[in-house]
Coordinates of C-alpha atoms in Angstrom, one line a residue:
Chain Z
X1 CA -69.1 -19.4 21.5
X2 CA -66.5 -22.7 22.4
X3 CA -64.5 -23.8 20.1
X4 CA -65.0 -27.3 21.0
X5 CA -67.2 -29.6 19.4
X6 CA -69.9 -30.7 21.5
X7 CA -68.6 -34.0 22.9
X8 CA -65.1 -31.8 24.0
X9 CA -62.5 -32.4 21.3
X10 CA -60.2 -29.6 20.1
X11 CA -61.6 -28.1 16.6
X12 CA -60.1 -27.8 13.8
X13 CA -58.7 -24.3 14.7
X14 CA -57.4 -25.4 18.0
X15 CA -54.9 -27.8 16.4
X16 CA -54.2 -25.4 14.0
X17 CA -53.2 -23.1 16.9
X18 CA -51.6 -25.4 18.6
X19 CA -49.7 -26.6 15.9
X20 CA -48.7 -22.5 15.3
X21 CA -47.1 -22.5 18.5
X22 CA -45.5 -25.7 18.7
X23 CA -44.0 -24.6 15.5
X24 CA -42.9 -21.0 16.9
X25 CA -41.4 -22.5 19.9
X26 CA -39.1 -24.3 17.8
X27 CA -38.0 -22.2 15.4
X28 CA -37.5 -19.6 18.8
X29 CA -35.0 -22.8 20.3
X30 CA -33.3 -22.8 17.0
X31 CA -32.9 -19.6 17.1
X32 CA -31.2 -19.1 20.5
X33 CA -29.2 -22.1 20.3
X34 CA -27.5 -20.6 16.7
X35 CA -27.1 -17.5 18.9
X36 CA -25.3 -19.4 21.2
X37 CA -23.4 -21.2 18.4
X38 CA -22.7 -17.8 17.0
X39 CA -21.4 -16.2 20.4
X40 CA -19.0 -19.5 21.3
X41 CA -17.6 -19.1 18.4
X42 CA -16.8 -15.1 18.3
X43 CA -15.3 -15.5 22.2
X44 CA -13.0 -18.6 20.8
X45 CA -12.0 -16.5 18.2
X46 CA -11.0 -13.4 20.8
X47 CA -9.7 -15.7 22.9
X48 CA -7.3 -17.2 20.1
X49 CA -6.7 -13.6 19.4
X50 CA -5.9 -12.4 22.4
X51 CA -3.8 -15.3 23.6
X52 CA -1.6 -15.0 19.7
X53 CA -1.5 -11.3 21.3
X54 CA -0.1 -11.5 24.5
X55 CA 2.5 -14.7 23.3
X56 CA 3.9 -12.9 20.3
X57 CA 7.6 -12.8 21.0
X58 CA 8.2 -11.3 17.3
X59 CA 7.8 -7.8 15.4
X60 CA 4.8 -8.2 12.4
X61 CA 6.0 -7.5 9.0
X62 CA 4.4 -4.6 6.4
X63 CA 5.2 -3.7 3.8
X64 CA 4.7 0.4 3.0
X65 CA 5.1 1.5 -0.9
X66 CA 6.7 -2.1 -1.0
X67 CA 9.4 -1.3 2.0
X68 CA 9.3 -3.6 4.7
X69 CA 8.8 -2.5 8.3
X70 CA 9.2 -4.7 11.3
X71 CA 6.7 -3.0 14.3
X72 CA 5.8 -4.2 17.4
X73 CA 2.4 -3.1 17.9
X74 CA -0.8 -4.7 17.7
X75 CA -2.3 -1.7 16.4
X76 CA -1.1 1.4 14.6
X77 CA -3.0 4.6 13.2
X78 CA -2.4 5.5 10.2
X79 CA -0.8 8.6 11.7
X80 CA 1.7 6.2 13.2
X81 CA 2.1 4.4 10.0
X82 CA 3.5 7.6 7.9
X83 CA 6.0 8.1 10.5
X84 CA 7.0 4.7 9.6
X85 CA 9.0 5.9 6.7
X86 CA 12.1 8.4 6.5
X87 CA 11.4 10.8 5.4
X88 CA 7.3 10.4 6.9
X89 CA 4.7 10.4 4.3
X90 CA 3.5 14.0 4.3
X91 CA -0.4 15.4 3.9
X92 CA 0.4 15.7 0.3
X93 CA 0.3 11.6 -0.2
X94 CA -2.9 10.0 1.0
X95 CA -2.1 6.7 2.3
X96 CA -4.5 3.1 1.6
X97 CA -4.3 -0.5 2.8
X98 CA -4.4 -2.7 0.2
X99 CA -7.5 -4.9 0.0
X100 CA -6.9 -8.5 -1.7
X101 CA -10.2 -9.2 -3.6
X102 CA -11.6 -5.3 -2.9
X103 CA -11.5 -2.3 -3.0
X104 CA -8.1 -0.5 -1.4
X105 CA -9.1 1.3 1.7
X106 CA -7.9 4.6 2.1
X107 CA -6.7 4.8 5.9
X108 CA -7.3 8.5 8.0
X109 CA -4.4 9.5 10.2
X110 CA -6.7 8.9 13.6
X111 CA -7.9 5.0 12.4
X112 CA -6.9 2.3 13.9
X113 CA -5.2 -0.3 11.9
X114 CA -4.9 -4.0 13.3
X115 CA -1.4 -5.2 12.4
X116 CA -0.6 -8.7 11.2
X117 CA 2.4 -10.2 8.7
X118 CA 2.3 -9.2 5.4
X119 CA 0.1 -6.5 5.7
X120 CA 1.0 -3.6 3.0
X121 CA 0.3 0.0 2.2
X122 CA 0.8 2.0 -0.2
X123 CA 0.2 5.9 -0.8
X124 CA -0.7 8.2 -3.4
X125 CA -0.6 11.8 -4.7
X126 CA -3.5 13.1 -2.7
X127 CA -4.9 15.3 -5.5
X128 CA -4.0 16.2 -9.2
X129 CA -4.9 19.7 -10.9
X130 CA -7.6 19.9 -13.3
X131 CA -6.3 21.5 -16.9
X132 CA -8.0 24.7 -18.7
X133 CA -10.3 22.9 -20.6
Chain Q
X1 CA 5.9 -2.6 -21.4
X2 CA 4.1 -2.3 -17.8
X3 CA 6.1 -3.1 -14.5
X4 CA 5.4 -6.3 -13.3
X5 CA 3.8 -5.0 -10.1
X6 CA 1.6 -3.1 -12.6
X7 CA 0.6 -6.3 -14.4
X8 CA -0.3 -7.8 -11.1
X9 CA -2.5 -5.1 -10.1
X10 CA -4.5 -5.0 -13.1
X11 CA -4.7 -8.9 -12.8
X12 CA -5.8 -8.6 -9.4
X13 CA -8.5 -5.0 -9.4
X14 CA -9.1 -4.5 -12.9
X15 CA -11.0 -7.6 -14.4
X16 CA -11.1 -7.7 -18.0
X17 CA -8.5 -4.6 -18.7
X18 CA -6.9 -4.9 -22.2
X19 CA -3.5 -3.2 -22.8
X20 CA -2.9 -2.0 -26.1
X21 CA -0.2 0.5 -27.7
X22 CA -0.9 3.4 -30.3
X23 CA 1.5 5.5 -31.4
X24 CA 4.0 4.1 -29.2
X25 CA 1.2 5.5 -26.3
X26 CA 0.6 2.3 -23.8
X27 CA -3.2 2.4 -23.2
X28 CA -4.9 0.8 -20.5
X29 CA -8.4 0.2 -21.0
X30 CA -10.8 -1.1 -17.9
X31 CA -14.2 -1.6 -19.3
X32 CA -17.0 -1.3 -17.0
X33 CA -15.0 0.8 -14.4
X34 CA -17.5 1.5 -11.0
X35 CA -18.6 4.6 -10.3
X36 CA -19.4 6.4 -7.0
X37 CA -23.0 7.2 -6.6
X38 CA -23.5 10.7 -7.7
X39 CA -23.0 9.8 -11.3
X40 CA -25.3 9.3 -14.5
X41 CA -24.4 5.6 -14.6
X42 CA -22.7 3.3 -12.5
X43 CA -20.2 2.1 -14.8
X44 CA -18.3 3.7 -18.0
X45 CA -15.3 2.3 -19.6
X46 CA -11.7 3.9 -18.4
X47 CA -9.1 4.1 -20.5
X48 CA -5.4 5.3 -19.1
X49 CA -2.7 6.2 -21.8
X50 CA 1.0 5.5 -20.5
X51 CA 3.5 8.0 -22.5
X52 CA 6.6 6.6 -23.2
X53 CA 9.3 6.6 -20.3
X54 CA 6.1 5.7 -18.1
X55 CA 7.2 4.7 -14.7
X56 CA 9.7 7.4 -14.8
X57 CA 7.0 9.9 -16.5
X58 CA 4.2 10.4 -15.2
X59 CA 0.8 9.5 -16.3
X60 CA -1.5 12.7 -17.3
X61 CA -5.3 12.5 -17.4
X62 CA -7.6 10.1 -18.1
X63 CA -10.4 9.1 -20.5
X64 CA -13.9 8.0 -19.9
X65 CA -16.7 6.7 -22.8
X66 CA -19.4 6.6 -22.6
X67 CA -18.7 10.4 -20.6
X68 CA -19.6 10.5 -17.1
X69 CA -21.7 13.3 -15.6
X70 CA -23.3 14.4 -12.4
X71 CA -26.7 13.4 -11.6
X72 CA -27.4 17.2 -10.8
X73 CA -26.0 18.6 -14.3
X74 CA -23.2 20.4 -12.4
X75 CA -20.2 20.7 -15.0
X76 CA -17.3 19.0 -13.7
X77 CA -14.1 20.9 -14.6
X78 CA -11.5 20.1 -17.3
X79 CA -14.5 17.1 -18.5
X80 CA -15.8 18.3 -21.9
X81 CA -13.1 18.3 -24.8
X82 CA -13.4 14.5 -26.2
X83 CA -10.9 12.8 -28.3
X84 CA -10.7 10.0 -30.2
X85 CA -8.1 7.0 -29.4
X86 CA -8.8 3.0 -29.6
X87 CA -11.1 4.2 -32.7
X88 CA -13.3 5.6 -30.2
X89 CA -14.6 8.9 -29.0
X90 CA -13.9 9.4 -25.0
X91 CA -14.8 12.1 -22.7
X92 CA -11.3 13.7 -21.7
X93 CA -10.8 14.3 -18.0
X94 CA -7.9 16.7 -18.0
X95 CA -5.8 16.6 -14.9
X96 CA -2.2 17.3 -14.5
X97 CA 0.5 16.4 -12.1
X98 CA 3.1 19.3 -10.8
X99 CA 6.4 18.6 -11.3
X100 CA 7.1 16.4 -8.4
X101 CA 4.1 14.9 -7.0
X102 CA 4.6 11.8 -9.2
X103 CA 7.5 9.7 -7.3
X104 CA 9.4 7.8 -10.1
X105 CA 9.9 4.3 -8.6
X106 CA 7.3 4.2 -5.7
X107 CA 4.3 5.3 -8.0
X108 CA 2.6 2.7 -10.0
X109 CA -0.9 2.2 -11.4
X110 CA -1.8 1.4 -8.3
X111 CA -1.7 4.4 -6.9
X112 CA -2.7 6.0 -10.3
X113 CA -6.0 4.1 -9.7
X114 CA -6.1 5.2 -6.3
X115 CA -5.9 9.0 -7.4
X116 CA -8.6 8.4 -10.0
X117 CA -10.8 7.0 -7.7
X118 CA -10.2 9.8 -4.8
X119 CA -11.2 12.7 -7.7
X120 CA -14.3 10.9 -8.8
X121 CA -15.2 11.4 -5.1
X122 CA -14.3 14.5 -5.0
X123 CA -15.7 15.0 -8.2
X124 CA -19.4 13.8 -7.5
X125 CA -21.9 16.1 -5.6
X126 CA -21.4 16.4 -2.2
X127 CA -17.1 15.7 -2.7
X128 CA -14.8 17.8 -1.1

């Protein structure tokens, strides 16, 4: 059965198709070109990153149970960041990175912490007893 | 009165709080407090009471209404005893500090709220 008329013009359905496709092509463009948009952007910012990274002449600045530290690294585990302190903070203080706007996130010893200035920490008794009743 | 970094704590993580004294007991209330999944509800109003001397003293338990409960009727220890403060009835959580785990001058109801939050984890089922 053809699905043209009988003097050869496109149906009804065949525009319609047509149309389906034209339209799916450009939403798939879009598409790529945000991804593209999207991707630019992320390398700029690892770029900017990177470069801020490797021309830092100067120590970042935390703060740790609101003492200031100066440290030199980009990145610290939290491991590292106990030792900060003298005396370290022991296992018996769990240690968090304060979150403007959220939740405080409570940092494990072998995570990774990305340093930048005024970045602070604080810790807290890591457990409290329950009573008798 | 509260610290000043307590003040801007609650300002900043506690929306709503009120603090109040009775009996010369500061008490903190944060209404609507999240829970961690695990619980009855998802929220239940929290209610901290300062003794006097508090930052030097520590604080000692805490105080939910309506009470909180696991999901799978597990009993959470030191939970049942209620008592009544703010004219209300509140589900006692008793918990204690031993002498020296609270560090007069670093700890602060930040790390208070920290604490709380860490033994409602471990509180809920499947906490360690």
């Amino acid at each position: 059965m053809t699905e043209h008329d009988e003097a050869g013009a496109p149906t009804k359905r065949e525009k319609e198709l047509k149309a389906f496709r034209e339209r799916q092509m450009r939403e798939l463009r879009e598409f790529e070109q945000r991804q593209k948009q999207e991707l630019e952007e992320f390398e700029r910012q690892e770029l900017e990153e990177l470069k801020e990274f490797e021309e830092r002449q100067h120590p970042y600045e935390i703060k740790i149970d609101r003492t200031e530290f100066k440290v030199t690294e980009h990145f610290l585990t939290g491991a590292q960041l106990r030792a900060l302190p003298n005396p370290p903070i022991g296992p018996e203080r769990d240690l968090f990175e304060v979150v403007p706007g959220g939740s405080d996130e409570k940092i494990a010893d072998t995570q990774k912490v990305k340093m930048r200035d005024g970045l602070r920490f604080f810790t807290a008794p890591a457990q409290i007893n329950p009573g008798l009743l | 009165m509260l610290p000043s970094h307590d003040i801007e704590y609650l300002n900043a993580k506690a929306p709503g709080h009120q603090v109040t004294t009775e009996g010369g007991v500061i008490c903190v209330l944060v209404p609507s407090y999240p829970l961690p999944k695990g619980f009855d509800r998802g929220a239940s109003d929290l209610l901290i009471r300062l003794a006097p001397g508090y930052p030097d003293v520590p604080p000692d338990m805490w105080w939910f209404d309506p009470p909180v409960c696991r999901t799978d009727g597990v009993v959470i220890p030191a939970t049942e005893a209620r008592e009544g403060h703010l004219g209300r009835q509140w589900q006692r959580w008793s918990r204690h500090f031993t002498a020296g785990q609270w560090r007069s001058g670093i700890d602060s109801l930040q790390s208070y709220f920290a604490l709380i939050r860490n033994e409602l984890l471990k509180a809920a089922p499947g906490g360690s």
